[in-house]
mmCIF file of C-alpha atoms in Angstrom:
data_model
loop_
_atom_site.group_PDB
_atom_site.id
_atom_site.type_symbol
_atom_site.label_atom_id
_atom_site.label_comp_id
_atom_site.label_asym_id
_atom_site.label_seq_id
_atom_site.Cartn_x
_atom_site.Cartn_y
_atom_site.Cartn_z
ATOM 1 C CA MET A 397 81.355 357.733 -62.452
ATOM 2 C CA PRO A 398 78.440 355.254 -62.725
ATOM 3 C CA GLY A 399 77.363 353.682 -59.476
ATOM 4 C CA THR A 400 78.723 356.553 -57.390
ATOM 5 C CA LEU A 401 76.515 358.446 -54.965
ATOM 6 C CA ASN A 402 77.739 361.972 -54.229
ATOM 7 C CA VAL A 403 76.470 363.065 -50.822
ATOM 8 C CA ALA A 404 77.001 366.424 -49.113
ATOM 9 C CA ILE A 405 76.402 366.770 -45.383
ATOM 10 C CA PHE A 406 75.626 370.292 -44.181
ATOM 11 C CA GLN A 407 75.732 371.461 -40.568
ATOM 12 C CA SER A 408 73.929 374.743 -40.045
ATOM 13 C CA PRO A 409 74.821 377.331 -37.413
ATOM 14 C CA ALA A 410 72.877 376.808 -34.178
ATOM 15 C CA SER A 411 72.250 380.558 -33.963
ATOM 16 C CA LEU A 412 69.744 380.525 -36.842
ATOM 17 C CA ILE A 413 66.257 381.182 -35.456
ATOM 18 C CA GLY A 414 63.284 379.633 -37.213
ATOM 19 C CA PRO A 415 62.516 378.261 -40.647
ATOM 20 C CA GLN A 416 63.039 381.475 -42.634
ATOM 21 C CA GLN A 417 66.610 382.001 -41.422
ATOM 22 C CA ARG A 418 67.361 378.345 -41.971
ATOM 23 C CA LEU A 419 65.990 378.404 -45.517
ATOM 24 C CA ALA A 420 67.971 381.557 -46.274
ATOM 25 C CA TRP A 421 71.139 379.859 -44.996
ATOM 26 C CA LEU A 422 70.429 376.719 -47.050
ATOM 27 C CA GLN A 423 69.770 378.739 -50.197
ATOM 28 C CA GLN A 424 72.944 380.783 -49.693
ATOM 29 C CA THR A 425 75.024 377.654 -49.033
ATOM 30 C CA MET A 426 73.633 375.867 -52.076
ATOM 31 C CA ASN A 427 74.123 378.930 -54.298
ATOM 32 C CA ALA A 428 77.730 379.265 -53.090
ATOM 33 C CA ASN A 429 78.270 375.674 -54.224
ATOM 34 C CA PHE A 430 76.272 375.921 -57.448
ATOM 35 C CA GLY A 431 77.408 373.445 -60.076
ATOM 36 C CA LYS A 432 78.586 370.789 -57.642
ATOM 37 C CA GLU A 433 77.136 367.478 -58.697
ATOM 38 C CA TRP A 434 75.598 366.231 -55.478
ATOM 39 C CA ASP A 435 72.990 363.508 -55.624
ATOM 40 C CA LEU A 436 71.871 364.150 -52.048
ATOM 41 C CA ILE A 437 72.274 366.868 -49.431
ATOM 42 C CA VAL A 438 71.764 365.685 -45.849
ATOM 43 C CA LEU A 439 70.705 368.254 -43.234
ATOM 44 C CA PRO A 440 70.501 367.782 -39.446
ATOM 45 C CA GLU A 441 67.706 366.538 -37.249
ATOM 46 C CA LEU A 442 65.139 369.317 -36.747
ATOM 47 C CA PHE A 443 66.960 371.481 -39.307
ATOM 48 C CA GLN A 444 63.758 373.363 -40.129
ATOM 49 C CA SER A 445 63.334 374.750 -36.600
ATOM 50 C CA GLY A 446 66.566 374.260 -34.728
ATOM 51 C CA TYR A 447 67.047 371.568 -32.143
ATOM 52 C CA HIS A 448 66.720 372.666 -28.531
ATOM 53 C CA ILE A 449 64.179 375.502 -28.900
ATOM 54 C CA GLY A 450 61.665 374.524 -26.206
ATOM 55 C CA ASP A 451 58.241 376.125 -26.394
ATOM 56 C CA LYS A 452 58.856 377.513 -29.909
ATOM 57 C CA ILE A 453 58.330 374.015 -31.338
ATOM 58 C CA PRO A 454 54.555 374.436 -31.930
ATOM 59 C CA LYS A 455 55.123 377.816 -33.610
ATOM 60 C CA PHE A 456 57.418 376.308 -36.243
ATOM 61 C CA ALA A 457 55.642 372.960 -36.753
ATOM 62 C CA GLU A 458 53.955 372.324 -40.100
ATOM 63 C CA SER A 459 52.648 369.531 -42.278
ATOM 64 C CA SER A 460 54.842 367.384 -44.499
ATOM 65 C CA GLU A 461 53.618 369.431 -47.472
ATOM 66 C CA GLY A 462 53.861 372.837 -45.795
ATOM 67 C CA VAL A 463 55.630 376.061 -46.706
ATOM 68 C CA PHE A 464 59.059 374.749 -45.691
ATOM 69 C CA ALA A 465 58.691 371.567 -47.741
ATOM 70 C CA ASN A 466 57.628 373.608 -50.765
ATOM 71 C CA ALA A 467 60.687 375.863 -50.427
ATOM 72 C CA VAL A 468 62.996 372.836 -50.117
ATOM 73 C CA SER A 469 61.295 371.333 -53.168
ATOM 74 C CA GLU A 470 62.109 374.452 -55.194
ATOM 75 C CA LEU A 471 65.744 374.364 -54.082
ATOM 76 C CA ALA A 472 66.025 370.665 -54.925
ATOM 77 C CA GLN A 473 64.700 371.274 -58.427
ATOM 78 C CA LYS A 474 66.843 374.365 -59.003
ATOM 79 C CA HIS A 475 70.032 372.560 -57.996
ATOM 80 C CA GLY A 476 69.134 369.103 -59.323
ATOM 81 C CA THR A 477 69.764 367.329 -56.025
ATOM 82 C CA ALA A 478 67.715 365.454 -53.468
ATOM 83 C CA ILE A 479 67.528 367.029 -49.996
ATOM 84 C CA LEU A 480 66.973 365.174 -46.724
ATOM 85 C CA TYR A 481 66.055 367.352 -43.731
ATOM 86 C CA GLY A 482 64.638 367.108 -40.238
ATOM 87 C CA TYR A 483 61.600 369.128 -39.228
ATOM 88 C CA CYS A 484 58.838 369.658 -36.683
ATOM 89 C CA GLU A 485 55.826 367.945 -38.207
ATOM 90 C CA ARG A 486 52.298 368.874 -37.229
ATOM 91 C CA GLN A 487 49.391 366.522 -37.816
ATOM 92 C CA GLY A 488 46.361 368.113 -36.208
ATOM 93 C CA LYS A 489 47.434 368.893 -32.639
ATOM 94 C CA THR A 490 50.107 366.185 -32.596
ATOM 95 C CA LEU A 491 53.785 367.058 -33.143
ATOM 96 C CA PHE A 492 56.439 364.667 -34.448
ATOM 97 C CA ASN A 493 60.222 364.876 -34.821
ATOM 98 C CA SER A 494 60.313 363.923 -38.491
ATOM 99 C CA ALA A 495 62.663 363.634 -41.434
ATOM 100 C CA GLN A 496 61.723 364.013 -45.067
ATOM 101 C CA CYS A 497 63.524 363.520 -48.363
ATOM 102 C CA ILE A 498 62.666 365.590 -51.431
ATOM 103 C CA SER A 499 63.829 364.295 -54.823
ATOM 104 C CA LYS A 500 65.741 366.379 -57.351
ATOM 105 C CA HIS A 501 62.395 366.671 -59.142
ATOM 106 C CA GLY A 502 60.780 368.261 -56.074
ATOM 107 C CA GLN A 503 58.696 365.291 -54.934
ATOM 108 C CA ILE A 504 58.541 363.774 -51.463
ATOM 109 C CA ILE A 505 60.253 360.392 -51.780
ATOM 110 C CA GLY A 506 60.719 359.514 -48.128
ATOM 111 C CA HIS A 507 59.252 360.429 -44.760
ATOM 112 C CA HIS A 508 59.957 359.142 -41.255
ATOM 113 C CA ARG A 509 58.743 360.021 -37.758
ATOM 114 C CA LYS A 510 61.264 359.363 -34.999
ATOM 115 C CA LEU A 511 60.223 356.231 -33.108
ATOM 116 C CA LEU A 512 62.187 356.493 -29.871
ATOM 117 C CA LEU A 513 62.332 359.843 -28.107
ATOM 118 C CA PRO A 514 64.744 360.680 -25.287
ATOM 119 C CA PRO A 515 62.911 361.623 -22.068
ATOM 120 C CA SER A 516 64.056 365.256 -21.959
ATOM 121 C CA PHE A 517 63.459 367.901 -24.672
ATOM 122 C CA GLU A 518 62.166 365.571 -27.373
ATOM 123 C CA GLY A 519 59.987 363.522 -25.042
ATOM 124 C CA GLN A 520 58.379 366.687 -23.690
ATOM 125 C CA HIS A 521 57.435 368.110 -27.087
ATOM 126 C CA PHE A 522 56.970 365.268 -29.562
ATOM 127 C CA THR A 523 54.902 362.119 -29.963
ATOM 128 C CA PRO A 524 56.771 358.985 -31.100
ATOM 129 C CA GLY A 525 56.065 357.738 -34.582
ATOM 130 C CA THR A 526 54.999 354.181 -35.366
ATOM 131 C CA ASN A 527 56.506 351.563 -37.650
ATOM 132 C CA CYS A 528 53.733 351.848 -40.220
ATOM 133 C CA GLU A 529 54.331 355.442 -41.332
#
């Protein structure tokens, strides 16, 4: 139907440890739903690493064009759908709680660094973004 946006929202198991397990889960979930005509798949905040993982954050952090982004790009192209996901972004020594959207053609079409961080877990590990990113 023209003018319709088909969005799927996925919630991953909290027990998945690290980017590789999370990518494997995403690939399996997408393959199990192959042929569904989704325009966009939305994944949780910090999907790439897991949310409350403490000191493991630096281990899993990577650039916006890192290994995880490349794998998501391949999945987006294979399934013909855009994918929005949260991840631990590293820029030099600075870490951000970021979200990124990959188009169905595998290109980065949106990126955002969280502006307001709660004082506990997030505030201890991440730097707030700015409005001009």
